[in-house]
CSV table of C-alpha atoms in Angstrom, one decimal:
chain,number,residue,atom,x,y,z
K,13,MET,CA,65.3,15.1,-27.1
K,14,LYS,CA,65.6,11.6,-29.1
K,15,LYS,CA,64.3,9.9,-25.9
K,16,PHE,CA,61.1,12.2,-25.7
K,17,LEU,CA,60.4,11.4,-29.5
K,18,LEU,CA,60.6,7.7,-28.7
K,19,ILE,CA,58.5,8.1,-25.7
K,20,MET,CA,55.8,9.9,-27.9
K,21,LEU,CA,56.0,7.3,-30.6
K,22,PHE,CA,55.3,4.6,-28.3
K,23,ALA,CA,52.6,6.5,-26.7
K,24,VAL,CA,51.0,7.1,-29.9
K,25,ALA,CA,51.1,3.6,-30.9
K,26,GLY,CA,49.7,2.5,-27.7
K,27,ALA,CA,46.6,4.7,-28.0
K,28,GLY,CA,46.0,3.4,-31.5
K,29,SER,CA,46.4,-0.2,-30.3
K,30,ALA,CA,43.7,0.7,-27.4
K,31,LEU,CA,41.4,2.6,-29.9
K,32,ALA,CA,41.5,-0.8,-32.2
K,33,HIS,CA,40.7,-2.6,-29.1
K,34,HIS,CA,37.7,-0.4,-28.2
K,35,GLU,CA,36.4,-0.4,-31.7
K,36,SER,CA,36.3,-4.1,-32.0
K,37,GLY,CA,33.9,-4.2,-29.0
K,38,GLY,CA,36.9,-5.1,-26.5
K,39,GLN,CA,37.0,-8.8,-27.4
K,40,HIS,CA,40.1,-10.5,-28.5
K,41,SER,CA,39.5,-13.2,-31.2
K,42,GLY,CA,41.1,-15.8,-29.1
K,43,GLN,CA,38.8,-15.2,-26.1
K,44,ALA,CA,36.0,-17.4,-25.3
K,45,GLN,CA,32.6,-15.9,-24.3
K,46,ALA,CA,30.5,-17.4,-21.4
K,47,PRO,CA,27.4,-19.1,-22.8
K,48,ALA,CA,24.1,-17.3,-22.0
K,49,ALA,CA,22.3,-18.6,-19.0
K,50,THR,CA,19.1,-20.5,-19.5
K,51,GLN,CA,16.2,-19.4,-17.0
K,52,LYS,CA,14.7,-22.3,-15.2
K,53,THR,CA,11.3,-22.3,-13.6
K,54,GLY,CA,9.9,-24.2,-10.7
K,55,LYS,CA,7.0,-24.5,-8.3
K,56,GLY,CA,6.7,-25.2,-4.7
K,57,THR,CA,4.7,-25.1,-1.5
K,58,GLY,CA,5.7,-23.9,1.9
K,59,LEU,CA,5.5,-22.1,5.1
K,60,ILE,CA,6.2,-18.4,5.4
K,61,GLN,CA,9.0,-17.7,8.0
K,62,GLN,CA,9.5,-14.0,7.6
K,63,ILE,CA,8.5,-11.1,5.3
K,64,ASP,CA,10.6,-8.0,4.6
K,65,ARG,CA,8.1,-5.9,2.6
K,66,ASP,CA,10.7,-3.0,2.1
K,67,LYS,CA,13.3,-5.1,0.5
K,68,GLY,CA,10.8,-7.2,-1.4
K,69,VAL,CA,12.2,-10.7,0.4
K,70,ILE,CA,10.3,-13.5,1.9
K,71,THR,CA,11.6,-16.3,3.7
K,72,ILE,CA,9.8,-19.8,3.0
K,73,LYS,CA,10.3,-23.1,4.5
K,74,HIS,CA,9.5,-25.1,1.5
K,75,GLY,CA,9.1,-28.7,0.3
K,76,PRO,CA,11.2,-30.0,-3.0
K,77,LEU,CA,10.9,-27.3,-5.8
K,78,GLN,CA,9.6,-29.1,-8.8
K,79,GLY,CA,11.5,-28.2,-12.0
K,80,LEU,CA,14.6,-26.8,-10.2
K,81,ASN,CA,15.8,-30.1,-8.6
K,82,MET,CA,16.1,-28.4,-5.1
K,83,PRO,CA,15.4,-30.5,-1.8
K,84,PRO,CA,13.4,-29.0,1.0
K,85,MET,CA,14.9,-26.2,2.9
K,86,THR,CA,14.4,-22.8,4.5
K,87,MET,CA,15.4,-20.1,2.1
K,88,SER,CA,14.9,-16.3,1.3
K,89,PHE,CA,13.6,-15.2,-2.1
K,90,LEU,CA,13.2,-11.9,-4.0
K,91,VAL,CA,9.7,-11.3,-5.3
K,92,LYS,CA,9.1,-9.9,-8.7
K,93,ASP,CA,6.8,-7.2,-7.3
K,94,LYS,CA,6.9,-6.0,-3.7
K,95,ALA,CA,3.1,-5.7,-3.7
K,96,MET,CA,2.7,-9.5,-3.9
K,97,LEU,CA,3.8,-9.5,-0.4
K,98,SER,CA,1.1,-7.1,1.1
K,99,SER,CA,-1.6,-9.8,2.0
K,100,LEU,CA,0.9,-12.4,3.2
K,101,GLN,CA,1.6,-13.2,6.9
K,102,PRO,CA,4.2,-15.2,8.6
K,103,LEU,CA,3.1,-19.0,9.3
K,104,GLN,CA,0.9,-18.8,6.3
K,105,LYS,CA,1.0,-21.7,3.9
K,106,VAL,CA,1.7,-20.7,0.2
K,107,ASP,CA,2.0,-22.0,-3.1
K,108,PHE,CA,4.6,-20.2,-5.3
K,109,GLU,CA,6.2,-20.2,-8.7
K,110,LEU,CA,9.9,-19.0,-9.3
K,111,THR,CA,12.6,-18.5,-11.9
K,112,TYR,CA,16.2,-19.2,-11.6
K,113,ASP,CA,18.5,-17.4,-14.1
K,114,GLY,CA,21.8,-19.1,-12.8
K,115,ARG,CA,22.4,-16.3,-10.2
K,116,GLN,CA,19.2,-15.6,-8.5
K,117,TYR,CA,16.0,-17.1,-7.6
K,118,LEU,CA,12.7,-14.8,-8.1
K,119,ILE,CA,9.2,-15.4,-7.0
K,120,THR,CA,7.0,-14.6,-10.0
K,121,SER,CA,3.7,-15.6,-8.2
K,122,ILE,CA,2.6,-16.4,-4.8
K,123,ARG,CA,-0.8,-17.5,-3.3
């Protein structure tokens, strides 16, 4: 019986600690938080290689991307709105603008 009471006492104490952790936002005071990523923008010119209208992805063989310090290469990009792809065709030369949030490139304008 004493073992049971000790187990219950520790369980209640642990639950109180978990509740305090939850109420404080789940952060320990000694934990460093990652800084918010700053969004970068860029511009480029390239030749469309492939278009996946269902996924909203376009593959472009592009020159250097101004504002993003990216050299020429062939790369696939998500587009902000799938409708932007409706009038585009492979092997078409395009000018485009994009953003980079630290994780993903996103074309915001293409013509």
